[in-house]
Coordinates of C-alpha atoms in Angstrom, one line a residue:
M981 CA 0.2 0.0 -0.1
I982 CA 0.6 3.0 -1.0
R983 CA 0.5 7.3 -0.6
L984 CA -2.3 8.2 -3.8
P985 CA -2.0 10.8 -5.5
D986 CA -3.9 13.5 -5.2
V987 CA -6.2 14.1 -8.2
T988 CA -8.3 17.4 -9.0
I989 CA -11.7 16.4 -8.6
S990 CA -14.2 19.2 -10.4
Q991 CA -15.9 22.1 -8.4
I992 CA -19.4 20.6 -9.7
V993 CA -18.8 16.9 -8.2
L994 CA -17.9 18.6 -4.6
D995 CA -20.9 20.7 -4.4
K996 CA -22.4 17.8 -5.4
L997 CA -21.5 15.4 -2.3
K998 CA -21.8 18.7 -0.1
E999 CA -25.2 18.5 -0.7
Y1000 CA -25.8 15.3 -0.1
Q1001 CA -24.2 15.6 3.0
D1002 CA -26.1 18.2 3.8
D1003 CA -29.0 16.1 4.0
I1004 CA -27.0 13.6 6.6
D1005 CA -25.9 16.4 8.4
G1006 CA -30.0 17.7 9.1
K1007 CA -30.7 14.7 10.1
P1008 CA -31.6 15.6 15.0
T1009 CA -30.1 12.1 16.2
F1010 CA -26.8 10.3 15.6
A1011 CA -28.9 7.3 14.7
A1012 CA -31.4 9.1 12.1
K1013 CA -27.4 10.1 10.9
S1014 CA -26.0 6.8 10.4
A1015 CA -29.4 5.4 8.7
R1016 CA -29.6 8.0 6.3
A1017 CA -26.4 7.5 5.4
K1018 CA -26.6 4.0 4.4
M1019 CA -29.7 5.0 2.5
S1020 CA -28.2 7.3 0.9
F1021 CA -25.4 6.1 -0.5
K1022 CA -27.0 3.2 -2.0
S1023 CA -29.1 5.0 -3.6
K1024 CA -27.1 7.7 -4.8
N1025 CA -23.8 4.8 -5.2
N1026 CA -24.7 3.5 -9.3
K1027 CA -24.2 4.3 -13.0
R1028 CA -27.4 6.4 -13.2
N1029 CA -25.5 8.9 -11.3
S1030 CA -23.8 11.6 -12.7
T1031 CA -22.1 12.9 -9.8
F1032 CA -20.6 8.8 -8.8
N1033 CA -19.4 7.9 -12.2
A1034 CA -17.1 11.3 -11.9
V1035 CA -16.0 10.1 -8.8
K1036 CA -14.9 7.0 -10.3
E1037 CA -13.3 8.7 -12.8
V1038 CA -11.2 10.1 -10.0
L1039 CA -10.4 7.3 -8.0
T1040 CA -9.2 5.1 -11.1
K1041 CA -6.8 7.6 -11.6
M1042 CA -5.9 7.4 -8.4
C1043 CA -5.5 3.7 -8.5
S1044 CA -2.0 1.8 -8.0
G1045 CA -1.2 0.2 -11.4
A1046 CA -4.1 -0.8 -13.9
R1047 CA -6.7 0.3 -11.6
R1048 CA -5.7 -1.8 -8.7
C1049 CA -7.3 -2.3 -5.4
V1050 CA -5.6 0.5 -3.2
Y1051 CA -5.4 -1.6 0.0
C1052 CA -4.1 -5.1 -1.5
E1053 CA -3.1 -3.9 -5.1
D1054 CA -4.0 -7.5 -6.6
S1055 CA -7.4 -7.3 -7.6
V1056 CA -9.4 -5.0 -9.7
G1057 CA -10.8 -1.4 -7.3
D1058 CA -14.4 -1.0 -8.4
E1059 CA -16.0 -1.1 -4.6
V1060 CA -16.1 2.9 -3.2
E1061 CA -14.7 2.8 -0.5
H1062 CA -15.3 4.7 2.9
I1063 CA -11.9 5.7 4.9
R1064 CA -13.6 6.2 8.2
P1065 CA -17.0 3.8 7.9
K1066 CA -20.0 5.6 7.0
D1067 CA -22.4 3.8 9.7
F1068 CA -20.2 5.4 12.5
F1069 CA -19.4 9.1 11.0
P1070 CA -22.3 9.7 8.9
E1071 CA -20.4 13.2 8.5
M1072 CA -18.5 11.7 6.3
C1073 CA -20.7 9.6 4.1
F1074 CA -20.0 12.4 0.8
V1075 CA -16.7 14.1 2.1
W1076 CA -14.0 13.1 -0.9
E1077 CA -11.7 12.6 1.3
N1078 CA -13.3 9.9 2.6
Y1079 CA -12.9 8.0 -0.5
V1080 CA -10.8 5.2 -2.3
Y1081 CA -10.7 2.3 -4.7
A1082 CA -10.8 -0.9 -3.3
C1083 CA -11.9 -4.6 -4.7
G1084 CA -14.5 -6.5 -2.4
N1085 CA -12.3 -9.0 -1.1
C1086 CA -10.9 -5.9 1.1
N1087 CA -14.0 -3.4 1.3
S1088 CA -15.7 -6.8 2.3
P1089 CA -13.9 -7.7 6.1
K1090 CA -12.8 -4.1 6.5
N1091 CA -16.7 -3.2 6.5
N1092 CA -17.3 -1.1 9.6
K1093 CA -14.3 -2.7 11.8
F1094 CA -13.0 0.5 12.3
A1095 CA -10.5 2.0 15.6
L1096 CA -9.3 4.9 16.5
F1097 CA -6.9 6.5 19.8
R1098 CA -9.7 9.0 22.0
D1099 CA -8.7 12.5 22.4
D1100 CA -10.4 12.6 26.1
N1101 CA -8.0 9.3 27.7
G1102 CA -5.4 8.5 24.6
D1103 CA -7.0 5.1 24.9
F1104 CA -6.7 2.9 21.9
Y1105 CA -11.1 1.9 20.8
E1106 CA -12.3 -0.1 18.6
V1107 CA -15.8 1.4 17.2
N1108 CA -16.6 -1.6 15.6
L1109 CA -17.7 -2.9 18.5
Y1110 CA -20.0 -0.9 19.7
A1111 CA -22.9 -1.0 17.1
G1112 CA -24.9 2.2 17.1
V1113 CA -23.3 4.6 19.8
E1114 CA -21.0 7.0 18.1
P1115 CA -17.7 6.7 18.6
P1116 CA -15.7 10.0 20.3
K1117 CA -13.5 12.0 19.0
G1118 CA -9.9 11.4 18.1
K1119 CA -7.1 10.1 16.2
D1120 CA -7.9 7.6 13.6
A1121 CA -5.5 4.1 14.4
M1122 CA -5.8 2.8 10.9
I1123 CA -3.6 4.2 8.1
N1124 CA -4.9 7.0 5.2
P1125 CA -3.7 6.4 1.9
R1126 CA -5.3 9.8 0.9
N1127 CA -3.0 11.7 3.3
E1128 CA 0.1 9.6 5.2
N1129 CA 2.4 7.5 3.1
P1130 CA 1.9 3.5 4.7
L1131 CA 6.2 3.1 3.7
E1132 CA 7.2 5.5 6.4
F1133 CA 5.5 3.0 8.9
C1134 CA 6.0 -0.5 7.3
V1135 CA 9.0 -2.0 5.5
L1136 CA 9.0 -5.2 3.0
D1137 CA 10.9 -7.7 3.5
F1138 CA 11.9 -9.0 0.3
N1139 CA 12.2 -12.7 2.4
D1140 CA 9.2 -13.6 2.7
F1141 CA 7.6 -10.1 1.2
K1142 CA 5.6 -10.0 4.2
F1143 CA 5.6 -6.5 5.7
V1144 CA 7.1 -5.6 9.1
P1145 CA 6.7 -2.0 11.1
L1146 CA 9.9 -0.1 10.7
P1147 CA 11.6 -1.4 13.5
T1148 CA 12.3 3.0 14.5
L1149 CA 8.3 3.6 15.3
N1150 CA 7.1 4.7 17.8
P1151 CA 4.7 2.0 20.0
N1152 CA 1.6 4.4 19.0
D1153 CA 2.8 4.5 15.4
K1154 CA 4.1 0.6 15.5
Q1155 CA 0.6 -0.1 16.8
R1156 CA -1.2 2.0 14.5
A1157 CA 0.9 -0.6 11.6
E1158 CA -0.1 -4.1 12.8
Y1159 CA -3.6 -2.5 13.0
T1160 CA -3.8 -0.7 9.4
F1161 CA -1.4 -4.0 7.8
Y1162 CA -1.9 -7.1 10.2
T1163 CA -5.6 -6.8 11.7
L1164 CA -7.8 -4.6 9.4
L1165 CA -6.0 -5.5 5.6
N1166 CA -4.9 -8.7 6.9
L1167 CA -2.1 -8.7 4.4
N1168 CA 0.1 -10.7 5.8
E1169 CA -1.9 -12.8 6.4
I1170 CA -2.6 -17.2 5.8
P1171 CA -6.1 -17.0 4.3
R1172 CA -4.2 -14.6 2.1
E1173 CA -1.2 -15.9 1.1
F1174 CA -2.0 -15.6 -2.9
L1175 CA -1.3 -11.7 -2.0
R1176 CA 2.5 -12.3 -0.3
K1177 CA 3.0 -14.8 -3.1
A1178 CA 1.7 -12.3 -6.2
R1179 CA 4.3 -9.9 -4.4
E1180 CA 7.1 -12.2 -4.8
N1181 CA 5.9 -12.6 -8.4
A1182 CA 5.4 -8.8 -9.0
Y1183 CA 9.8 -8.8 -7.8
G1184 CA 10.3 -10.8 -10.1
N1185 CA 8.7 -9.4 -12.9
Y1186 CA 9.9 -5.7 -12.2
K1187 CA 13.1 -7.0 -12.5
M1188 CA 13.3 -8.9 -15.4
R1189 CA 11.9 -5.2 -16.9
L1190 CA 14.5 -3.3 -16.1
R1191 CA 17.0 -6.3 -16.4
Y1192 CA 15.5 -5.8 -20.3
Y1193 CA 15.5 -1.9 -20.1
S1194 CA 19.4 -2.1 -18.9
K1195 CA 20.3 -4.3 -21.7
H1196 CA 19.0 -2.7 -24.4
K1197 CA 18.4 1.0 -23.6
E1198 CA 21.0 1.8 -26.2
N1199 CA 19.4 0.6 -28.5
L1200 CA 15.3 1.9 -27.3
S1201 CA 13.7 5.1 -29.8
E1202 CA 12.8 7.4 -26.7
A1203 CA 8.8 6.1 -27.8
I1204 CA 9.9 2.7 -26.6
K1205 CA 11.6 4.2 -23.3
S1206 CA 8.4 5.0 -22.8
K1207 CA 5.8 2.4 -23.5
I1208 CA 8.8 0.3 -20.8
I1209 CA 8.2 2.8 -18.2
E1210 CA 4.6 3.4 -18.4
Q1211 CA 4.2 -0.6 -18.8
L1212 CA 6.1 -0.7 -15.7
K1213 CA 3.7 1.4 -13.8
Q1214 CA 0.8 0.0 -14.5
E1215 CA 2.4 -3.2 -12.9
S1216 CA 0.5 -4.9 -9.9
H1217 CA 1.8 -4.0 -6.5
P1218 CA 3.4 -1.2 -7.5
T1219 CA 4.6 -0.9 -3.4
V1220 CA 7.1 -3.5 -4.2
W1221 CA 8.5 -1.6 -7.4
K1222 CA 8.4 1.3 -4.3
E1223 CA 10.3 -1.3 -2.3
M1224 CA 12.7 -2.1 -4.7
Q1225 CA 13.7 1.5 -4.7
R1226 CA 14.0 2.2 -1.1
Y1227 CA 16.3 -0.7 -0.3
Y1228 CA 18.5 1.0 -2.9
R1229 CA 18.6 3.9 -1.6
E1230 CA 19.2 3.5 1.9
N1231 CA 21.9 1.2 1.8
W1232 CA 19.8 -2.9 2.1
L1233 CA 20.0 -4.2 -1.4
K1234 CA 23.5 -5.1 -2.7
P1235 CA 23.9 -7.8 0.5
I1236 CA 20.1 -9.1 -0.6
D1237 CA 20.0 -9.8 -4.5
E1238 CA 23.1 -8.0 -5.8
E1239 CA 21.9 -7.9 -9.2
L1240 CA 19.2 -5.8 -9.0
H1241 CA 22.2 -3.3 -6.9
N1242 CA 23.7 -3.6 -10.0
L1243 CA 20.6 -2.5 -12.2
F1244 CA 19.3 0.1 -10.3
E1245 CA 23.6 0.9 -10.1
E1246 CA 23.2 1.1 -14.3
C1247 CA 20.2 3.0 -14.7
P1248 CA 20.2 5.4 -11.8
E1249 CA 17.0 6.7 -14.0
A1250 CA 14.7 3.8 -12.4
L1251 CA 14.8 5.3 -8.7
N1252 CA 12.9 8.3 -10.7
W1253 CA 9.9 5.4 -12.3

């Protein structure tokens, strides 16, 4: 999981989303707001709604690779996912910054699961355990790829292709990393072993593309070079590529994969792809 790029969405769409949100915010109680959010989002999020067609178009541009799910980066992102679940945070139901594109395999298990660190006492609070109760104010425990870089919290271990919290994290951020990557999204867990294997395969694919580029770059036209770079950027699991770059920059790569280290030495421009 990597931080998503900022892509501009039209003011017309934002104004329409605000109109939808104002309808929810006008309800008198939390329960009424939550119920309205569920009903309203279901009725608006469809192909007949031009506003949500525009939302999905922009979310597609923000997706990793070729419209990959923001979380697993393996399946197609085809569901508008609320980072803060609308049931517990109805005030975020139609807020553009609360949307990402996810796949059903990630969105369904995440569902209403969410946690925060309470403002009043700093405690870790799982809102999904308290259905129907308005959550307290607090900071999200989940790492938000819309405004945070998940790779500042975890590193992809190239020995087993699992995510590991960075050893330099403070206890609070370590808990956020473990909650996001392990508890909430299950990106390392045995039931989703295929993700670990897919990341391992992606490593080989990226390396093969870089090897081909390094071997032939002196004889390639600029058009062909651009095509190779663009195809690389459309691969699944772009986190793997970002980590390959980071391992080189941090001098971690040579003891693990000397060939890849040498490829980056030969093609330093690839560090900016």
